[in-house]
Amino acid sequence: MQFLLAFVVVAPLLGAAAALLPAPPGLKGKSPDQAVLRHGVTVTGVILLAALALTLGFDHDHPSRMQATTDISWIKALDVRIHLGVDGISLPLLVLTALLTFLCALYSYFKMPQGPSPKAFVALLLVLEAGTLATFAVLDLVLFFLAFEMVLVPMYFLIARWGGEGRRAAAGKFILYTLLGSVVMLLGLLLIGIKAGTFDMVALATDGGRGLTTSVQVTAVLAIGLGLAVKTPMWPLHSWLPDAHTAAPTVGSVLLAGVLLKMGTYGFVRIALPIAPDGMHTLAPYLAAFAAAGIVYGSLACLALARPGAKGDLKRLIAYSSVGHMGFVLLGIATLTPTGVNGALFANIAHGLITGLLFFLVGALKDRYGTADLDTLAGATGAALYGRAPRLGALLAFAAVASLGLPGLAGFWGEMLALFAAFDPAEGLNRAAYLVFMALGGLGTLLTAAYLLIVVRRVCMGGPRPAGEPELADVQPYELAAWTPLVALTVLAGLWPAVLLGLTDPAVQQLLAGGTQ
């Protein structure tokens, strides 16, 4: 188990270095480009298998205990340690990252985005995976920051070099916002480490903030929270996200929405909640207010993009929907209750599955139509998707109803638990204010249903293909292979939420009680 976790974190870096080397003569296949893309599929596949083996070997009877731990002194002068471990909170995110990266590598093998050499693409994809996996596995504040920052460079280049129109400006905005947020976050992490005398996250969580004054905790949570809020992204620090998603290649959008946004909310749960509980208690109502505002704002922005004649880009619409969905995650965390935090963690996984599928589908539509403009997709030619590519239309409708929170699918449980927790927040929080936040969240669910149903009606519904219109390719085998696991897991998580909640709940209970051991 200890070796498996270390392997999962380190293997992508080794794979990235190997991707830049010339392919051995016997493995070149039809071309060096094909060889390096196959290398990406192989490495991410092996990492996924290792993550699944880690899950099978995980002690599911004690998910609150850190398992598969490695603890080695690294920088003695600063007491920085290479400390790795997983519990019921981080394990699902680890597996989600490995799964989505493998599916992206598989998709890219058959549909490589236009841009420079595949060698650099595969290497950047693997470095991105390494940074994300490390973020969910490390248990040292300094290592957390390094892993958190590690993903910025590969994502910047994936957008700037393999993206679409406006890619350089979008990539620049992405790196500017996230770097500025990270600088502030680093100050907060250093403040905690210096004042507490250690950067070890397990020791800090076990101490429960008792070695930190309330003013230090409030200052630290404010600084760390700002950096995490940019990555989440929380309204009004979200404006980099729509541009990045619109310009990014399909696999870039999938990983950005499905994995990178989760790093921000994970930081709130892993660092802010257990290490600075008094600071979180002081700032939680403000976090909840911004979360509720983001839910409504994101939904209204999507409604504006969905209306006829708005020239709305479907990728941009889904990006704004992420602002709303991640608002539910932040609202659940801000209740400071086990119900709310469990709902937030569940919504994290559900959003990764569903929004990842949505970006895959929109990427396929853009490849076929040459645009993601809603007015064009809605049938400027008079041919709706159900009549031209019925399986693609059915999958888009499935992903849309899953995203709006249809009971029985994964999107329902996280939002429901977050709203339920807002009805009865932690002791000492203003219940009247949280009831307002709950009402705004409920309004957001209605608006979400409205814009997603509008999208389905405009894009999917209509008559058969008119005479003379060119044939539109339906779902291809490689697309089916990349999308089927996301569909299956969306249904599984919706019908059996206890599979995931059984992992997270004991860990959350202990985390909020002041410890992770």
PDB file of C-alpha atoms in Angstrom, residues 68-245:
ATOM      1  CA  ALA A  68      -0.476   3.887   2.859  1.00  0.00           C
ATOM      2  CA  THR A  69       1.611   6.537   4.620  1.00  0.00           C
ATOM      3  CA  THR A  70       5.171   7.557   3.802  1.00  0.00           C
ATOM      4  CA  ASP A  71       6.955   9.979   6.146  1.00  0.00           C
ATOM      5  CA  ILE A  72      10.539  10.946   5.265  1.00  0.00           C
ATOM      6  CA  SER A  73      12.456  14.008   6.393  1.00  0.00           C
ATOM      7  CA  TRP A  74      13.204  16.276   3.413  1.00  0.00           C
ATOM      8  CA  ILE A  75      14.303  19.767   4.574  1.00  0.00           C
ATOM      9  CA  LYS A  76      15.393  19.394   8.210  1.00  0.00           C
ATOM     10  CA  ALA A  77      15.983  23.109   8.796  1.00  0.00           C
ATOM     11  CA  LEU A  78      12.317  23.863   8.065  1.00  0.00           C
ATOM     12  CA  ASP A  79      10.987  20.499   9.306  1.00  0.00           C
ATOM     13  CA  VAL A  80       9.484  19.872   5.855  1.00  0.00           C
ATOM     14  CA  ARG A  81       8.747  16.189   5.286  1.00  0.00           C
ATOM     15  CA  ILE A  82       7.783  14.022   2.342  1.00  0.00           C
ATOM     16  CA  HIS A  83       4.606  12.894   4.050  1.00  0.00           C
ATOM     17  CA  LEU A  84       2.025  11.008   1.967  1.00  0.00           C
ATOM     18  CA  GLY A  85      -1.213   9.277   2.924  1.00  0.00           C
ATOM     19  CA  VAL A  86      -4.844   8.747   1.955  1.00  0.00           C
ATOM     20  CA  ASP A  87      -8.092   8.525   3.883  1.00  0.00           C
ATOM     21  CA  GLY A  88     -11.774   8.426   2.956  1.00  0.00           C
ATOM     22  CA  ILE A  89     -11.687  12.084   1.929  1.00  0.00           C
ATOM     23  CA  SER A  90      -8.751  11.973  -0.481  1.00  0.00           C
ATOM     24  CA  LEU A  91      -9.082   8.446  -1.919  1.00  0.00           C
ATOM     25  CA  PRO A  92     -12.159   9.168  -4.136  1.00  0.00           C
ATOM     26  CA  LEU A  93     -10.474  12.291  -5.544  1.00  0.00           C
ATOM     27  CA  LEU A  94      -7.305  10.312  -6.237  1.00  0.00           C
ATOM     28  CA  VAL A  95      -9.242   7.681  -8.204  1.00  0.00           C
ATOM     29  CA  LEU A  96     -11.286  10.349 -10.033  1.00  0.00           C
ATOM     30  CA  THR A  97      -8.060  12.069 -11.151  1.00  0.00           C
ATOM     31  CA  ALA A  98      -6.522   8.816 -12.383  1.00  0.00           C
ATOM     32  CA  LEU A  99      -9.727   7.877 -14.235  1.00  0.00           C
ATOM     33  CA  LEU A 100     -10.279  11.213 -15.984  1.00  0.00           C
ATOM     34  CA  THR A 101      -6.622  11.494 -17.026  1.00  0.00           C
ATOM     35  CA  PHE A 102      -6.699   8.000 -18.515  1.00  0.00           C
ATOM     36  CA  LEU A 103      -9.924   8.748 -20.406  1.00  0.00           C
ATOM     37  CA  CYS A 104      -8.407  11.985 -21.722  1.00  0.00           C
ATOM     38  CA  ALA A 105      -5.274  10.152 -22.874  1.00  0.00           C
ATOM     39  CA  LEU A 106      -7.422   7.497 -24.559  1.00  0.00           C
ATOM     40  CA  TYR A 107      -9.556  10.125 -26.285  1.00  0.00           C
ATOM     41  CA  SER A 108      -6.469  12.035 -27.428  1.00  0.00           C
ATOM     42  CA  TYR A 109      -4.968   8.897 -28.964  1.00  0.00           C
ATOM     43  CA  PHE A 110      -7.806   8.899 -31.493  1.00  0.00           C
ATOM     44  CA  LYS A 111      -8.565  12.646 -31.536  1.00  0.00           C
ATOM     45  CA  MET A 112      -5.380  14.578 -30.870  1.00  0.00           C
ATOM     46  CA  PRO A 113      -6.087  18.327 -30.557  1.00  0.00           C
ATOM     47  CA  GLN A 114      -4.541  20.519 -33.220  1.00  0.00           C
ATOM     48  CA  GLY A 115      -1.243  21.988 -32.128  1.00  0.00           C
ATOM     49  CA  PRO A 116       2.477  21.254 -31.756  1.00  0.00           C
ATOM     50  CA  SER A 117       4.177  17.893 -31.252  1.00  0.00           C
ATOM     51  CA  PRO A 118       2.252  15.167 -29.368  1.00  0.00           C
ATOM     52  CA  LYS A 119       5.420  14.586 -27.318  1.00  0.00           C
ATOM     53  CA  ALA A 120       5.008  17.851 -25.463  1.00  0.00           C
ATOM     54  CA  PHE A 121       1.246  17.288 -25.157  1.00  0.00           C
ATOM     55  CA  VAL A 122       1.622  13.877 -23.500  1.00  0.00           C
ATOM     56  CA  ALA A 123       4.429  15.083 -21.226  1.00  0.00           C
ATOM     57  CA  LEU A 124       2.356  18.062 -20.059  1.00  0.00           C
ATOM     58  CA  LEU A 125      -0.686  15.838 -19.503  1.00  0.00           C
ATOM     59  CA  LEU A 126       1.364  13.537 -17.261  1.00  0.00           C
ATOM     60  CA  VAL A 127       2.946  16.420 -15.307  1.00  0.00           C
ATOM     61  CA  LEU A 128      -0.556  17.788 -14.763  1.00  0.00           C
ATOM     62  CA  GLU A 129      -1.672  14.394 -13.456  1.00  0.00           C
ATOM     63  CA  ALA A 130       1.347  14.170 -11.152  1.00  0.00           C
ATOM     64  CA  GLY A 131       0.632  17.566  -9.588  1.00  0.00           C
ATOM     65  CA  THR A 132      -3.031  16.818  -9.076  1.00  0.00           C
ATOM     66  CA  LEU A 133      -2.458  13.378  -7.562  1.00  0.00           C
ATOM     67  CA  ALA A 134       0.219  14.804  -5.275  1.00  0.00           C
ATOM     68  CA  THR A 135      -2.156  17.546  -4.088  1.00  0.00           C
ATOM     69  CA  PHE A 136      -4.600  14.890  -2.852  1.00  0.00           C
ATOM     70  CA  ALA A 137      -1.888  12.678  -1.334  1.00  0.00           C
ATOM     71  CA  VAL A 138       0.573  14.988   0.464  1.00  0.00           C
ATOM     72  CA  LEU A 139       0.251  15.736   4.180  1.00  0.00           C
ATOM     73  CA  ASP A 140       2.728  18.613   4.512  1.00  0.00           C
ATOM     74  CA  LEU A 141       1.710  22.239   3.953  1.00  0.00           C
ATOM     75  CA  VAL A 142       4.835  23.104   1.943  1.00  0.00           C
ATOM     76  CA  LEU A 143       4.441  20.035  -0.268  1.00  0.00           C
ATOM     77  CA  PHE A 144       0.758  20.853  -0.690  1.00  0.00           C
ATOM     78  CA  PHE A 145       1.662  24.292  -2.004  1.00  0.00           C
ATOM     79  CA  LEU A 146       4.291  22.893  -4.373  1.00  0.00           C
ATOM     80  CA  ALA A 147       1.863  20.295  -5.740  1.00  0.00           C
ATOM     81  CA  PHE A 148      -0.892  22.915  -5.956  1.00  0.00           C
ATOM     82  CA  GLU A 149       1.389  25.112  -8.080  1.00  0.00           C
ATOM     83  CA  MET A 150       2.754  22.261 -10.154  1.00  0.00           C
ATOM     84  CA  VAL A 151      -0.417  22.023 -12.253  1.00  0.00           C
ATOM     85  CA  LEU A 152      -0.370  25.663 -13.396  1.00  0.00           C
ATOM     86  CA  VAL A 153       2.408  25.436 -15.984  1.00  0.00           C
ATOM     87  CA  PRO A 154       1.126  22.348 -17.851  1.00  0.00           C
ATOM     88  CA  MET A 155      -2.442  23.682 -17.910  1.00  0.00           C
ATOM     89  CA  TYR A 156      -1.188  27.063 -19.161  1.00  0.00           C
ATOM     90  CA  PHE A 157       0.593  25.432 -22.102  1.00  0.00           C
ATOM     91  CA  LEU A 158      -2.269  23.030 -22.844  1.00  0.00           C
ATOM     92  CA  ILE A 159      -4.549  26.047 -23.278  1.00  0.00           C
ATOM     93  CA  ALA A 160      -2.013  28.359 -24.971  1.00  0.00           C
ATOM     94  CA  ARG A 161      -0.596  25.814 -27.458  1.00  0.00           C
ATOM     95  CA  TRP A 162      -3.471  23.390 -28.142  1.00  0.00           C
ATOM     96  CA  GLY A 163      -6.470  25.645 -27.491  1.00  0.00           C
ATOM     97  CA  GLY A 164      -8.804  27.423 -29.892  1.00  0.00           C
ATOM     98  CA  GLU A 165      -9.548  31.050 -30.641  1.00  0.00           C
ATOM     99  CA  GLY A 166      -8.347  33.474 -27.954  1.00  0.00           C
ATOM    100  CA  ARG A 167      -6.201  30.791 -26.340  1.00  0.00           C
ATOM    101  CA  ARG A 168      -3.207  32.971 -25.435  1.00  0.00           C
ATOM    102  CA  ALA A 169      -5.288  35.631 -23.687  1.00  0.00           C
ATOM    103  CA  ALA A 170      -7.294  32.930 -21.849  1.00  0.00           C
ATOM    104  CA  ALA A 171      -4.124  31.117 -20.767  1.00  0.00           C
ATOM    105  CA  GLY A 172      -2.583  34.381 -19.578  1.00  0.00           C
ATOM    106  CA  LYS A 173      -5.679  35.215 -17.542  1.00  0.00           C
ATOM    107  CA  PHE A 174      -5.671  31.722 -16.033  1.00  0.00           C
ATOM    108  CA  ILE A 175      -2.042  31.892 -14.920  1.00  0.00           C
ATOM    109  CA  LEU A 176      -2.348  35.480 -13.645  1.00  0.00           C
ATOM    110  CA  TYR A 177      -5.384  34.825 -11.450  1.00  0.00           C
ATOM    111  CA  THR A 178      -4.145  31.518 -10.052  1.00  0.00           C
ATOM    112  CA  LEU A 179      -0.597  32.733  -9.372  1.00  0.00           C
ATOM    113  CA  LEU A 180      -1.822  35.834  -7.530  1.00  0.00           C
ATOM    114  CA  GLY A 181      -4.167  33.673  -5.475  1.00  0.00           C
ATOM    115  CA  SER A 182      -1.363  31.232  -4.728  1.00  0.00           C
ATOM    116  CA  VAL A 183       0.952  33.967  -3.432  1.00  0.00           C
ATOM    117  CA  VAL A 184      -1.654  34.980  -0.872  1.00  0.00           C
ATOM    118  CA  MET A 185      -2.284  31.325   0.014  1.00  0.00           C
ATOM    119  CA  LEU A 186       1.432  30.735   0.602  1.00  0.00           C
ATOM    120  CA  LEU A 187       1.506  33.551   3.158  1.00  0.00           C
ATOM    121  CA  GLY A 188      -1.355  31.900   5.046  1.00  0.00           C
ATOM    122  CA  LEU A 189       0.324  28.478   4.977  1.00  0.00           C
ATOM    123  CA  LEU A 190       3.611  29.955   6.227  1.00  0.00           C
ATOM    124  CA  LEU A 191       1.773  31.794   8.995  1.00  0.00           C
ATOM    125  CA  ILE A 192       0.259  28.546  10.246  1.00  0.00           C
ATOM    126  CA  GLY A 193       3.524  26.620   9.982  1.00  0.00           C
ATOM    127  CA  ILE A 194       5.589  29.279  11.773  1.00  0.00           C
ATOM    128  CA  LYS A 195       3.088  29.921  14.555  1.00  0.00           C
ATOM    129  CA  ALA A 196       2.361  26.229  15.162  1.00  0.00           C
ATOM    130  CA  GLY A 197       5.979  25.114  14.786  1.00  0.00           C
ATOM    131  CA  THR A 198       5.201  22.439  12.199  1.00  0.00           C
ATOM    132  CA  PHE A 199       3.991  22.072   8.612  1.00  0.00           C
ATOM    133  CA  ASP A 200       2.679  18.539   9.190  1.00  0.00           C
ATOM    134  CA  MET A 201      -1.018  18.543   8.292  1.00  0.00           C
ATOM    135  CA  VAL A 202      -1.855  15.481  10.409  1.00  0.00           C
ATOM    136  CA  ALA A 203      -0.268  16.968  13.533  1.00  0.00           C
ATOM    137  CA  LEU A 204      -1.930  20.341  12.891  1.00  0.00           C
ATOM    138  CA  ALA A 205      -5.333  18.751  12.370  1.00  0.00           C
ATOM    139  CA  THR A 206      -4.960  16.634  15.503  1.00  0.00           C
ATOM    140  CA  ASP A 207      -4.103  19.775  17.478  1.00  0.00           C
ATOM    141  CA  GLY A 208      -7.306  21.351  16.134  1.00  0.00           C
ATOM    142  CA  GLY A 209      -5.976  24.904  16.157  1.00  0.00           C
ATOM    143  CA  ARG A 210      -5.299  24.922  19.900  1.00  0.00           C
ATOM    144  CA  GLY A 211      -1.790  26.251  19.324  1.00  0.00           C
ATOM    145  CA  LEU A 212      -3.059  29.175  17.213  1.00  0.00           C
ATOM    146  CA  THR A 213      -4.841  32.266  18.470  1.00  0.00           C
ATOM    147  CA  THR A 214      -8.176  33.223  16.959  1.00  0.00           C
ATOM    148  CA  SER A 215      -6.685  36.241  15.185  1.00  0.00           C
ATOM    149  CA  VAL A 216      -3.967  34.065  13.622  1.00  0.00           C
ATOM    150  CA  GLN A 217      -6.584  31.554  12.514  1.00  0.00           C
ATOM    151  CA  VAL A 218      -8.813  34.220  10.956  1.00  0.00           C
ATOM    152  CA  THR A 219      -5.863  35.772   9.129  1.00  0.00           C
ATOM    153  CA  ALA A 220      -4.643  32.365   7.918  1.00  0.00           C
ATOM    154  CA  VAL A 221      -8.090  31.238   6.715  1.00  0.00           C
ATOM    155  CA  LEU A 222      -8.612  34.550   4.929  1.00  0.00           C
ATOM    156  CA  ALA A 223      -5.276  34.245   3.103  1.00  0.00           C
ATOM    157  CA  ILE A 224      -5.521  30.529   2.357  1.00  0.00           C
ATOM    158  CA  GLY A 225      -9.211  30.826   1.482  1.00  0.00           C
ATOM    159  CA  LEU A 226      -8.558  33.520  -1.118  1.00  0.00           C
ATOM    160  CA  GLY A 227      -6.045  31.324  -2.916  1.00  0.00           C
ATOM    161  CA  LEU A 228      -8.332  28.302  -2.760  1.00  0.00           C
ATOM    162  CA  ALA A 229     -11.363  30.365  -3.827  1.00  0.00           C
ATOM    163  CA  VAL A 230      -9.616  31.444  -7.041  1.00  0.00           C
ATOM    164  CA  LYS A 231      -8.960  27.811  -7.982  1.00  0.00           C
ATOM    165  CA  THR A 232     -12.463  26.621  -6.978  1.00  0.00           C
ATOM    166  CA  PRO A 233     -13.563  29.172  -8.474  1.00  0.00           C
ATOM    167  CA  MET A 234     -15.777  31.193  -6.151  1.00  0.00           C
ATOM    168  CA  TRP A 235     -17.760  34.200  -7.331  1.00  0.00           C
ATOM    169  CA  PRO A 236     -16.516  36.943  -7.857  1.00  0.00           C
ATOM    170  CA  LEU A 237     -13.030  35.416  -8.418  1.00  0.00           C
ATOM    171  CA  HIS A 238     -14.303  33.211 -11.230  1.00  0.00           C
ATOM    172  CA  SER A 239     -13.836  35.380 -14.325  1.00  0.00           C
ATOM    173  CA  TRP A 240     -10.772  33.445 -15.568  1.00  0.00           C
ATOM    174  CA  LEU A 241     -12.774  30.212 -15.842  1.00  0.00           C
ATOM    175  CA  PRO A 242     -15.180  30.862 -18.779  1.00  0.00           C
ATOM    176  CA  ASP A 243     -12.354  32.158 -20.984  1.00  0.00           C
ATOM    177  CA  ALA A 244     -10.097  29.222 -20.083  1.00  0.00           C
ATOM    178  CA  HIS A 245     -12.810  26.637 -20.784  1.00  0.00           C
TER     179      HIS A 245
END
